[in-house]
Coordinates of C-alpha atoms and ligand atoms in Angstrom, one line a residue:
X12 CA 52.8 28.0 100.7
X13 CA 52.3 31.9 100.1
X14 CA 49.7 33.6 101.5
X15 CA 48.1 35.9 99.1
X16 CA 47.0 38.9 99.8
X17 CA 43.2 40.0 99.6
X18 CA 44.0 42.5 97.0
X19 CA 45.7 39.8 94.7
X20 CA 43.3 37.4 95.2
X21 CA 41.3 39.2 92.3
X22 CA 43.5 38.0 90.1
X23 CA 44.2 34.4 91.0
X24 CA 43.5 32.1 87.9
X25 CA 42.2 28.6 88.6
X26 CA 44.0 25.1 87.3
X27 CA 41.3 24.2 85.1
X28 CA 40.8 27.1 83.5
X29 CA 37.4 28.6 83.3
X30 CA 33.7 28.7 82.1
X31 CA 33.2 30.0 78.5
X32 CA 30.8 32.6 79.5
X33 CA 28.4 33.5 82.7
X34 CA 25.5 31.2 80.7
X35 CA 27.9 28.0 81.0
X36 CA 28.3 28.3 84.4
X37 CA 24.7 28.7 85.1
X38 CA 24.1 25.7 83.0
X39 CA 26.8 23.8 84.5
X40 CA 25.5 24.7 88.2
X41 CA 21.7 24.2 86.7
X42 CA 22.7 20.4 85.3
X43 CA 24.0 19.9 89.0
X44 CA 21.2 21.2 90.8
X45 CA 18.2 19.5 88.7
X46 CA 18.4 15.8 88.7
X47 CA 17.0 12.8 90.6
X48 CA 16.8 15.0 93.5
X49 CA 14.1 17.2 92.4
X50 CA 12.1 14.2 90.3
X51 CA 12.7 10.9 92.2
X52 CA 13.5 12.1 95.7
X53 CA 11.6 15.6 96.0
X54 CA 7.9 13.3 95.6
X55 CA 8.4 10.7 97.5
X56 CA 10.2 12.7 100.5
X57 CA 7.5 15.0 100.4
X58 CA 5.0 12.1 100.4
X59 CA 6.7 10.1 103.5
X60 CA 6.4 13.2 105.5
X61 CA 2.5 14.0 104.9
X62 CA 2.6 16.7 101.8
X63 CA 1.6 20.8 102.3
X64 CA 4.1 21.3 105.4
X65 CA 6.7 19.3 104.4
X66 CA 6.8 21.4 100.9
X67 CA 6.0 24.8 102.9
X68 CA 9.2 24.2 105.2
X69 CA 10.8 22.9 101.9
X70 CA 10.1 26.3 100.0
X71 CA 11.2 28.5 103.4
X72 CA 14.7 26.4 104.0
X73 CA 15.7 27.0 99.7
X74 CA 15.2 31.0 99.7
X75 CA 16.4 32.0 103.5
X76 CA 18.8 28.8 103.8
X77 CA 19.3 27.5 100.7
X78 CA 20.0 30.5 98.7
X79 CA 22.4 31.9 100.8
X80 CA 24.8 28.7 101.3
X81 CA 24.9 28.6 97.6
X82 CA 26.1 32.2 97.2
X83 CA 28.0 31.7 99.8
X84 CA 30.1 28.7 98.4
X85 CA 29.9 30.5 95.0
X86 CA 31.7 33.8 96.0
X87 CA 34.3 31.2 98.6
X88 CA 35.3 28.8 95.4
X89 CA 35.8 32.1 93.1
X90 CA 37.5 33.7 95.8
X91 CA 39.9 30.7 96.5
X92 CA 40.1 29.2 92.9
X93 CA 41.1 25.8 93.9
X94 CA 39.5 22.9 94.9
X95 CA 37.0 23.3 98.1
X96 CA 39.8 22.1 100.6
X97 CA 42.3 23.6 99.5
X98 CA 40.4 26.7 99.4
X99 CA 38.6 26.6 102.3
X100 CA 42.8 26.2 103.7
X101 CA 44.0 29.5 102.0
X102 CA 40.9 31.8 102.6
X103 CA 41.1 30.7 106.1
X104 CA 44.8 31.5 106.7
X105 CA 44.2 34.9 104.1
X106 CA 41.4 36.1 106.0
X107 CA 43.4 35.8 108.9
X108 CA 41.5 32.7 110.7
X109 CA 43.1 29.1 110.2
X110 CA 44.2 26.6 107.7
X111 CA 41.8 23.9 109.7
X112 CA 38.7 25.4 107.8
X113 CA 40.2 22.7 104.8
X114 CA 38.1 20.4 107.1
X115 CA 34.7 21.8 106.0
X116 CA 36.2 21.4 102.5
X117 CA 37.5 17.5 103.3
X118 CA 34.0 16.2 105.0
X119 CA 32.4 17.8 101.4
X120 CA 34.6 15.1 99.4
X121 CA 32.9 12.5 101.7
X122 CA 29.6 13.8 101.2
X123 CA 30.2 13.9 97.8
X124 CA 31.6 10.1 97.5
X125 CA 28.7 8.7 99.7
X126 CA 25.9 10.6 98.0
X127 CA 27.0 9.2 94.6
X128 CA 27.4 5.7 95.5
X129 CA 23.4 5.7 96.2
X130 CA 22.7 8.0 93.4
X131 CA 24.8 5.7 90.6
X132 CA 22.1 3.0 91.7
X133 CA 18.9 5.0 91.5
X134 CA 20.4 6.4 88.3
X135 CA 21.1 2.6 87.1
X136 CA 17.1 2.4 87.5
X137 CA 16.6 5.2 85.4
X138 CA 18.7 3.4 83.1
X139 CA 16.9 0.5 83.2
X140 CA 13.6 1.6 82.7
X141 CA 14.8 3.6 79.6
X142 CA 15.3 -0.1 78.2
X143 CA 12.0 -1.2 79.7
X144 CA 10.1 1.6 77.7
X145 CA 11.5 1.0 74.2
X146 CA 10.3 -2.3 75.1
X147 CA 7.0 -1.0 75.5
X148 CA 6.7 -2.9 79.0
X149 CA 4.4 -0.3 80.7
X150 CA 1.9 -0.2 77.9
X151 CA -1.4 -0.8 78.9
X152 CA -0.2 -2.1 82.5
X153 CA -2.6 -1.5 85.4
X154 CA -1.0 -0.2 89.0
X155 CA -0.3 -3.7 89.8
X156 CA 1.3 -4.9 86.8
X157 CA 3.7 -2.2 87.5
X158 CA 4.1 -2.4 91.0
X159 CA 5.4 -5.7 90.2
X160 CA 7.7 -4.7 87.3
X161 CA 9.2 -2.7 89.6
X162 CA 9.7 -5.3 92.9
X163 CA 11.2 -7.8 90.9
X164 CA 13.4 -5.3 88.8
X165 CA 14.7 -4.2 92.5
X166 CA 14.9 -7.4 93.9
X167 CA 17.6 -8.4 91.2
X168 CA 21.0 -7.3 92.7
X169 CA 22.5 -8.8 89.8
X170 CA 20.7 -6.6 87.4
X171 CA 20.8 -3.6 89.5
X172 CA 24.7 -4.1 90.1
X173 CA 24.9 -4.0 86.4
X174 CA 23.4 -0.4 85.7
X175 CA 25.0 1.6 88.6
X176 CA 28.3 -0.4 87.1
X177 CA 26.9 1.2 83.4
X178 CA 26.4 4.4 85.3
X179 CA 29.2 5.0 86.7
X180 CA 31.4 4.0 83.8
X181 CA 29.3 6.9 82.0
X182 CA 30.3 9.0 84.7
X183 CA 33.7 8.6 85.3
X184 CA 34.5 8.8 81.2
X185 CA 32.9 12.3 81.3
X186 CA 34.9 13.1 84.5
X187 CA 38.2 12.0 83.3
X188 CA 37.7 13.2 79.6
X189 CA 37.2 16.7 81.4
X190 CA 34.4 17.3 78.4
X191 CA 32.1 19.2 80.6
X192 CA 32.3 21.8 77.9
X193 CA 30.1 19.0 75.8
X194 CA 28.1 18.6 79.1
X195 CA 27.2 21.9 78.9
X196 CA 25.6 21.5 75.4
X197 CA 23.9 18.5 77.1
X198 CA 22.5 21.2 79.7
X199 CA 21.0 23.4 77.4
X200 CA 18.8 21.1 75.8
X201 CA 18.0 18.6 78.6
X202 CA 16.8 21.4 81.5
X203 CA 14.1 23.4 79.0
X204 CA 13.3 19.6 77.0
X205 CA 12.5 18.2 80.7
X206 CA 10.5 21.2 81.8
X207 CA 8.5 20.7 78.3
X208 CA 7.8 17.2 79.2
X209 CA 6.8 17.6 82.5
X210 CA 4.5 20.3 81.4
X211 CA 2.8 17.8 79.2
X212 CA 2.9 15.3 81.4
X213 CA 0.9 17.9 84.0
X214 CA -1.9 18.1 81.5
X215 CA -2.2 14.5 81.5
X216 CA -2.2 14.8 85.2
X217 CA -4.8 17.5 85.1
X218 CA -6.9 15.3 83.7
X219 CA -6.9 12.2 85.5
X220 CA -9.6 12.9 87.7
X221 CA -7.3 13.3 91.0
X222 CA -5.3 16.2 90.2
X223 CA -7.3 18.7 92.7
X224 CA -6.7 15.8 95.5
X225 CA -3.1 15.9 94.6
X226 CA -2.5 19.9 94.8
X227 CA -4.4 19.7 98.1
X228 CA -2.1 17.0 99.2
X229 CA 1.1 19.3 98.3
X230 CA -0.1 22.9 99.2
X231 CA -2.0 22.2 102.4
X232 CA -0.4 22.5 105.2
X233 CA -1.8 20.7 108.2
X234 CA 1.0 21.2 111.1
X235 CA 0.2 18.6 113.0
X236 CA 1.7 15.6 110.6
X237 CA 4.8 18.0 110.7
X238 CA 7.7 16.6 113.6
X239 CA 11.0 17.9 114.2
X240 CA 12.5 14.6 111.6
X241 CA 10.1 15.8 109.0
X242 CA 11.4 19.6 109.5
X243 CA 15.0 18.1 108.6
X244 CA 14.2 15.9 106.0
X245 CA 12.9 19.1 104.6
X246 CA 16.0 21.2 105.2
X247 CA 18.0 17.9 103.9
X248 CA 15.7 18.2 100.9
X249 CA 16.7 21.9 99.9
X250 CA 20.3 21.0 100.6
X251 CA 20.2 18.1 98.3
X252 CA 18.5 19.5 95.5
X253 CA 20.6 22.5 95.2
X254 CA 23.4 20.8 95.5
X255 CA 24.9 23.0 98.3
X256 CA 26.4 22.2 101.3
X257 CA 29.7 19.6 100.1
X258 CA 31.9 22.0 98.1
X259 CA 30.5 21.4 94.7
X260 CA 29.1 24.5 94.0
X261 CA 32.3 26.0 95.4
X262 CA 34.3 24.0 93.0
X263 CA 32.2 25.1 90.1
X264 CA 32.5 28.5 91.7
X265 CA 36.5 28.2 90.8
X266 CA 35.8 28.6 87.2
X267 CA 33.7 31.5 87.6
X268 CA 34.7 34.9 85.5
X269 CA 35.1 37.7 87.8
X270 CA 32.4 39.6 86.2
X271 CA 29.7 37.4 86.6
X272 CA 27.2 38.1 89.0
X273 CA 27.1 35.8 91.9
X274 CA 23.3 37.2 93.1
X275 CA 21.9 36.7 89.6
X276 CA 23.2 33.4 88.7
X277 CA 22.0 31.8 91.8
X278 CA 18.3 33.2 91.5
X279 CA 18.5 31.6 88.6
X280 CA 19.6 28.1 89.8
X281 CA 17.6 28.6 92.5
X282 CA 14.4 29.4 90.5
X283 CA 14.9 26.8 87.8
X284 CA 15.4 23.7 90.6
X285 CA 12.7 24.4 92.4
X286 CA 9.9 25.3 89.9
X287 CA 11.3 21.7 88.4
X288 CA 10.5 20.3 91.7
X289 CA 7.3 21.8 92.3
X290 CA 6.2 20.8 88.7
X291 CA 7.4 17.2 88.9
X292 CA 5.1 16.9 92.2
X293 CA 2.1 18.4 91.0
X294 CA 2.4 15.5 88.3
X295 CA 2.8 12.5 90.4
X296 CA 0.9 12.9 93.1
X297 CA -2.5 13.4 91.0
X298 CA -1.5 10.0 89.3
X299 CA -0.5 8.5 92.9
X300 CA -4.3 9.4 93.9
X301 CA -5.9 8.7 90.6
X302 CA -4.2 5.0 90.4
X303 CA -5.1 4.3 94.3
X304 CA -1.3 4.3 95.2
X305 CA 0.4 5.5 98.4
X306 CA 2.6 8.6 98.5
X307 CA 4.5 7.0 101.2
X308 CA 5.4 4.4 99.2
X309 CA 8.9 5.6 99.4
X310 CA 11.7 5.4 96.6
X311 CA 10.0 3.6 94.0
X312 CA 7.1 6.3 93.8
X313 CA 8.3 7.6 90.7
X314 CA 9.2 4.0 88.9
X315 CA 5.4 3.3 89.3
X316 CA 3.5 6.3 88.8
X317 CA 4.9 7.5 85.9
X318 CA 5.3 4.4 83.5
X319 CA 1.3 3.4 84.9
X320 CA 0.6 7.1 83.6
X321 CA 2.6 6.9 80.4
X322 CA 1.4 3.7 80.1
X323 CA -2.2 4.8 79.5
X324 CA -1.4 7.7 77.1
X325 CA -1.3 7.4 73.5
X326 CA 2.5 7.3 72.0
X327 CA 3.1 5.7 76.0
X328 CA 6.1 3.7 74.9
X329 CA 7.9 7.4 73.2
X330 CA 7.3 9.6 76.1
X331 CA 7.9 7.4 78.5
X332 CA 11.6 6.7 77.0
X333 CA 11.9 9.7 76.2
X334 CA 11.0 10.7 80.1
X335 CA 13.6 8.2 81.4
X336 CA 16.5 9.1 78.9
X337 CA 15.8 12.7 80.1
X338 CA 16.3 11.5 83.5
X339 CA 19.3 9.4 82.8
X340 CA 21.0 12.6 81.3
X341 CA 19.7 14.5 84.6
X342 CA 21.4 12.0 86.8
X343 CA 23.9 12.0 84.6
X344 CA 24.6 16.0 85.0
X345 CA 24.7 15.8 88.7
X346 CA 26.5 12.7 89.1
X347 CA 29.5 15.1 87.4
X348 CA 29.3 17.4 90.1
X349 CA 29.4 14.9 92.7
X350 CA 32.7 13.8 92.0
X351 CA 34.2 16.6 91.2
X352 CA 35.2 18.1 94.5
X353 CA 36.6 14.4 95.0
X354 CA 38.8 14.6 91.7
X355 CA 39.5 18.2 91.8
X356 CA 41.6 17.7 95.3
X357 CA 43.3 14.6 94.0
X358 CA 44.2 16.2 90.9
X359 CA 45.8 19.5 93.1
X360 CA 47.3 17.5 95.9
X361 CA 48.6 14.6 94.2
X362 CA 49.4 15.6 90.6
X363 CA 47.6 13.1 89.3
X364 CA 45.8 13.3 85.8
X365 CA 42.4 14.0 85.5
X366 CA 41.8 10.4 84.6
X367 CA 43.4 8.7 87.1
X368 CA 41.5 11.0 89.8
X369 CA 38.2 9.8 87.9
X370 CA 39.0 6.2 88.3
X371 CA 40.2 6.3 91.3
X372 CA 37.6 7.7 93.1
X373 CA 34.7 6.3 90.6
X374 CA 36.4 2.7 91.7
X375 CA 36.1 3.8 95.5
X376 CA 32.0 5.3 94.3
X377 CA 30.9 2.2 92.5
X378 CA 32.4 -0.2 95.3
X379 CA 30.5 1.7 98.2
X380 CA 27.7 1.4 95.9
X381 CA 26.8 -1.9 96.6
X382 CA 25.7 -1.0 100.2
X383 CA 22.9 0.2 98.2
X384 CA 22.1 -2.1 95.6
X385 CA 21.7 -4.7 97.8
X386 CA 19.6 -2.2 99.8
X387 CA 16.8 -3.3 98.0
X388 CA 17.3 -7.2 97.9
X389 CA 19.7 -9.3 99.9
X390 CA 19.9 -7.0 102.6
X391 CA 16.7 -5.4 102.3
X392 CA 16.1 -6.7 105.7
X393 CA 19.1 -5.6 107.4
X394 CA 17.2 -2.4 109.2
X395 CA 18.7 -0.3 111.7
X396 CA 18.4 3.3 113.1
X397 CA 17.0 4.9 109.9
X398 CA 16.3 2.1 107.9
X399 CA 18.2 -0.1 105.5
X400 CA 21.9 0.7 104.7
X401 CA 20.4 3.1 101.8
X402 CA 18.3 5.3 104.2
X403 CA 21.3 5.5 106.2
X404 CA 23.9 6.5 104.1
X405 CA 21.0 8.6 102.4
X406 CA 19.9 10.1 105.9
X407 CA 23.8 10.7 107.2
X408 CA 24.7 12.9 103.9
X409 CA 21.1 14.9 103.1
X410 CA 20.1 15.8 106.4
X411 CA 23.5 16.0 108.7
X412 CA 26.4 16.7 106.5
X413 CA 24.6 18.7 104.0
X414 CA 23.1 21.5 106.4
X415 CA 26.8 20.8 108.3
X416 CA 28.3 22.0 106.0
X417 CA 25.8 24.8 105.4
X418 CA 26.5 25.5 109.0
X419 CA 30.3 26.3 107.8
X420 CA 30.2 27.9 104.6
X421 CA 27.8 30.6 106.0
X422 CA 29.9 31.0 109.3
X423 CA 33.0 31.5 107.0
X424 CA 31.3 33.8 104.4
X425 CA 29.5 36.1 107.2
X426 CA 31.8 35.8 110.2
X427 CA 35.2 34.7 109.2
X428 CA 35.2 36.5 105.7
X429 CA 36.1 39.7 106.2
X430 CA 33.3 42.6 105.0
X431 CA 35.6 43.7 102.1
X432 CA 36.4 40.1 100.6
X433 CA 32.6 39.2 100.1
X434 CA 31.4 42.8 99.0
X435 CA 34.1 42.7 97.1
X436 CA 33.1 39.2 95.5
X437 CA 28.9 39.9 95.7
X438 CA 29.5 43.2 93.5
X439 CA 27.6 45.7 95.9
X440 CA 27.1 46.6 99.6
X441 CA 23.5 47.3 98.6
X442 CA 20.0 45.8 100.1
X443 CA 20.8 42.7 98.4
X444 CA 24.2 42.5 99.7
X445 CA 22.6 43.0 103.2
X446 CA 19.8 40.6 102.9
X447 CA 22.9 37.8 101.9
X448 CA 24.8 39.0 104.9
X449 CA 22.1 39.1 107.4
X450 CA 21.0 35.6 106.4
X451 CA 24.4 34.3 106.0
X452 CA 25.5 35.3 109.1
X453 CA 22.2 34.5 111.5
X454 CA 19.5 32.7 109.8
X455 CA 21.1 30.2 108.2
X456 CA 23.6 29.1 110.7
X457 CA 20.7 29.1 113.5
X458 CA 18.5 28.0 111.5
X459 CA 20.1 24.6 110.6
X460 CA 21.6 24.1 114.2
X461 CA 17.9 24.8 116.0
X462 CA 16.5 22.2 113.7
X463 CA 19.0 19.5 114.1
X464 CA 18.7 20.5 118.5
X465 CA 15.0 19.5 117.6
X466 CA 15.4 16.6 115.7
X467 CA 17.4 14.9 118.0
X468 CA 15.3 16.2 121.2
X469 CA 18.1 17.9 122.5
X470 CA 16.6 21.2 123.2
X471 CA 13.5 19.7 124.6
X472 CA 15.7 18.2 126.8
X473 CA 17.0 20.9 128.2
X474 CA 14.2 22.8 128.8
X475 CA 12.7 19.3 130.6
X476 CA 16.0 19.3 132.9
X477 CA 16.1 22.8 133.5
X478 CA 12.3 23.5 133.7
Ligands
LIG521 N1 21.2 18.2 93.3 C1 21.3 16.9 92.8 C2 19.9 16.4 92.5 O1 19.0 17.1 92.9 C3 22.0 16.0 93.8 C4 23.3 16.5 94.4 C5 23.5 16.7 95.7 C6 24.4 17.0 93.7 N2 24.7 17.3 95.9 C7 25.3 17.5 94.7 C8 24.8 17.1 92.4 C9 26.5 18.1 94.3 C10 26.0 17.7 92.0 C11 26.8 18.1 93.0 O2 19.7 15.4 92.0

């Protein structure tokens, strides 16, 4: 292979061609970024690790962590053009470094793989309870009614094996028909219809009597619930929800125009994921206090608080379908990004289609998948170091290969990359440029390595053997 020179690397096209305009590649990254991360997981992670804090680390890991990964891995995947390892492979030998950076790219199309095979099967819920609203099952029901709805739905591995199987059929056909260009139409009504709904299910929530208990319970911090594990789950949290960390952004980042503004687009992201987030808590955890619930009730937080909510309302049965098809189409969006890294290097490497990339990777996904569906019956009591097999595979790719691979991208955008290739990428050697580069370079990496020392007790260690 050719290296290319820095000065041609302007010009270098991608394989698969590139986004329509700079508005489809924010709505491709948006559709990503928003999804069960921000509705299903952001509550009930926030809840399991005692509220305010948790959401105040949250908040500071997206803007001085978070948003610099992802512009990071914007600027590397436009840079390189291909998919992550293979670009993470040429950048490293064009900036003069090593080919072995294609690792950071490699352990992203892991990430990617095992994230999706729990996320087809919380998706398959979502699917599920789309089917359980037309049906008008949550009207009416009290907390316990639904609890139960909800334990016996997850207690079904037959049933849940069927709607991650739905899901990921769904996915794979939009992955292997590359239509993401219809996706993006998907985008642009699904983001601002969800933020609608949320907004009317917040005056519903405003109303239920708890809501001041529940904005107390996200917005007060009280430090001492807060332990090192919590600080990562929050850092895991940011890294999930943006999507950031595995090579996806940086394979969306391959598409990207040259003219497109790298700062802009991610404020954007960044701004419409978390403000989704932020809204989608300050709507369940009213209802979790009005209906006597627990916000540590873990992942099924959302399956029960919302339909009990809906439930109650007038026109119940509409919104709440329309609520879970919104989701579905949320999951859906992300679910997309997941695998692309995945299909985008077998595609390159091998020369295989698109659709044979799709199935062979969704046919890896949806077996691996069962690890999770069974998660919640068969196995449910099969705990170890985390959890169940879900909180493990879930705990192994948020909160360690995630901010890992944070840990790289920023090294090789502020340390390996050199000064001209990213100023030449961000647009500007301005204040913003230096804000990116300082945090790039020393807060982020730090950052995430000082809070996994802490989590694991390492540096308290130290300090115990050498104090
Ligand atoms: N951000 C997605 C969500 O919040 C989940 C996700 C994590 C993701 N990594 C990704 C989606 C990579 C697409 C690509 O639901």
């Amino acid at each position: 292979m050719h290296s290319v020179s820095a000065a041609d690397s302007g010009k270098r096209i991608s394989l698969h061609g590139t986004w329509s305009s700079r508005m489809a590649f924010i709505l491709a990254v948006t559709g990503s970024a928003v999804g069960l991360g921000n509705i299903w997981k952001f509550p009930y992670v926030a809840g399991e690790n005692g509220g305010g804090a948790f959401v105040l680390v949250y908040l500071a890991c997206v803007f001085l962590i978070g948003m610099p990964v992802m512009m990071s891995e914007i600027l590397i995947g436009r840079r390189g053009r291909r998919n992550p390892v293979a670009t993470m492979a040429l950048l490293g030998e064009e900036e003069g470094h090593s080919r072995q950076w294609l690792w950071v790219g490699g352990m992203g199309v892991v990430a990617g793989i095992l994230i999706l095979s729990y996320y087809s099967v919380i998706a398959g819920w979502t699917l599920a309870y789309v089917v359980k609203s037309v049906g008008g099952a949550f009207s009416g029901a009290d907390a316990e009614t639904v609890g139960n709805i909800f334990g016996s739905f997850v207690g079904d591995w037959r049933l849940l094996a069927v709607c991650h199987t739905l899901f990921m059929a769904l996915t794979v056909f939009v992955v292997a028909r590359g239509v993401e260009r219809g996706l993006e139409q998907a985008v642009r009504v699904m983001v601002p219809a969800l933020l609608i709904l949320l907004l009317v299910l917040l005056g519903y929530s405003v109303t239920s009597g708890s809501f001041r208990s529940g904005v107390e319970f996200m917005f007060t911090p009280d430090f001492s619930k807060l332990t090192w594990d919590s600080v990562l789950a929050a850092m895991g949290q940011a890294f999930f929800t943006l999507s950031i960390g595995m090579g996806a952004i940086m394979a969306y980042g391959a598409y990207l125009p040259e003219e497109t503004s790298i700062t802009g687009a991610s404020a954007a992201v960044v701004t419409a994921d978390t403000s989704i987030a932020i809204l989608a808590g300050l709507v369940i955890f009213p209802l979790v206090f009005a209906n006597g619930l627990n916000p540590a009730d873990g992942p099924g937080l959302v399956f029960q608080t919302l339909p009990l909510a809906l439930g109650q309302m007038p026109g119940g049965a509409f919104f709440s379908t329309l609520f879970f098809v919104l989701l579905s189409f949320a999951a859906w969006t992300s679910a997309i990004g997941l695998m692309e890294p995945a299909v985008a290097w077998l595609v390159e490497r091998y020369q295989r289609s698109r659709a044979q990339a799709a199935m062979i990777v969704g046919t890896l996904i949806w077996a691996l998948g069962f690890g999770t569906v069974l998660s919640f019956n068969l196995l449910a009591d099969l705990t170890f170091y985390k959890g169940t097999l879900f909180d493990n595979v879930d705990h192994l790719t948020s909160n360690i290969m995630l901010p890992l691979g944070g840990v790289f991208i920023a090294v090789f955008a502020g340390w390996i990359m050199c000064r001209n290739s990213t100023a030449d990428e961000l647009g500007n050697t301005g204040t913003a440029y230096k804000v990116w580069h300082f945090l790039a370079r020393y807060v982020a990496p730090i950052g995430i390595l000082f809070v996994f020392l802490k989590a694991v007790g390492l540096l308290d260690w130290v300090a115990a053997a050498f104090g």
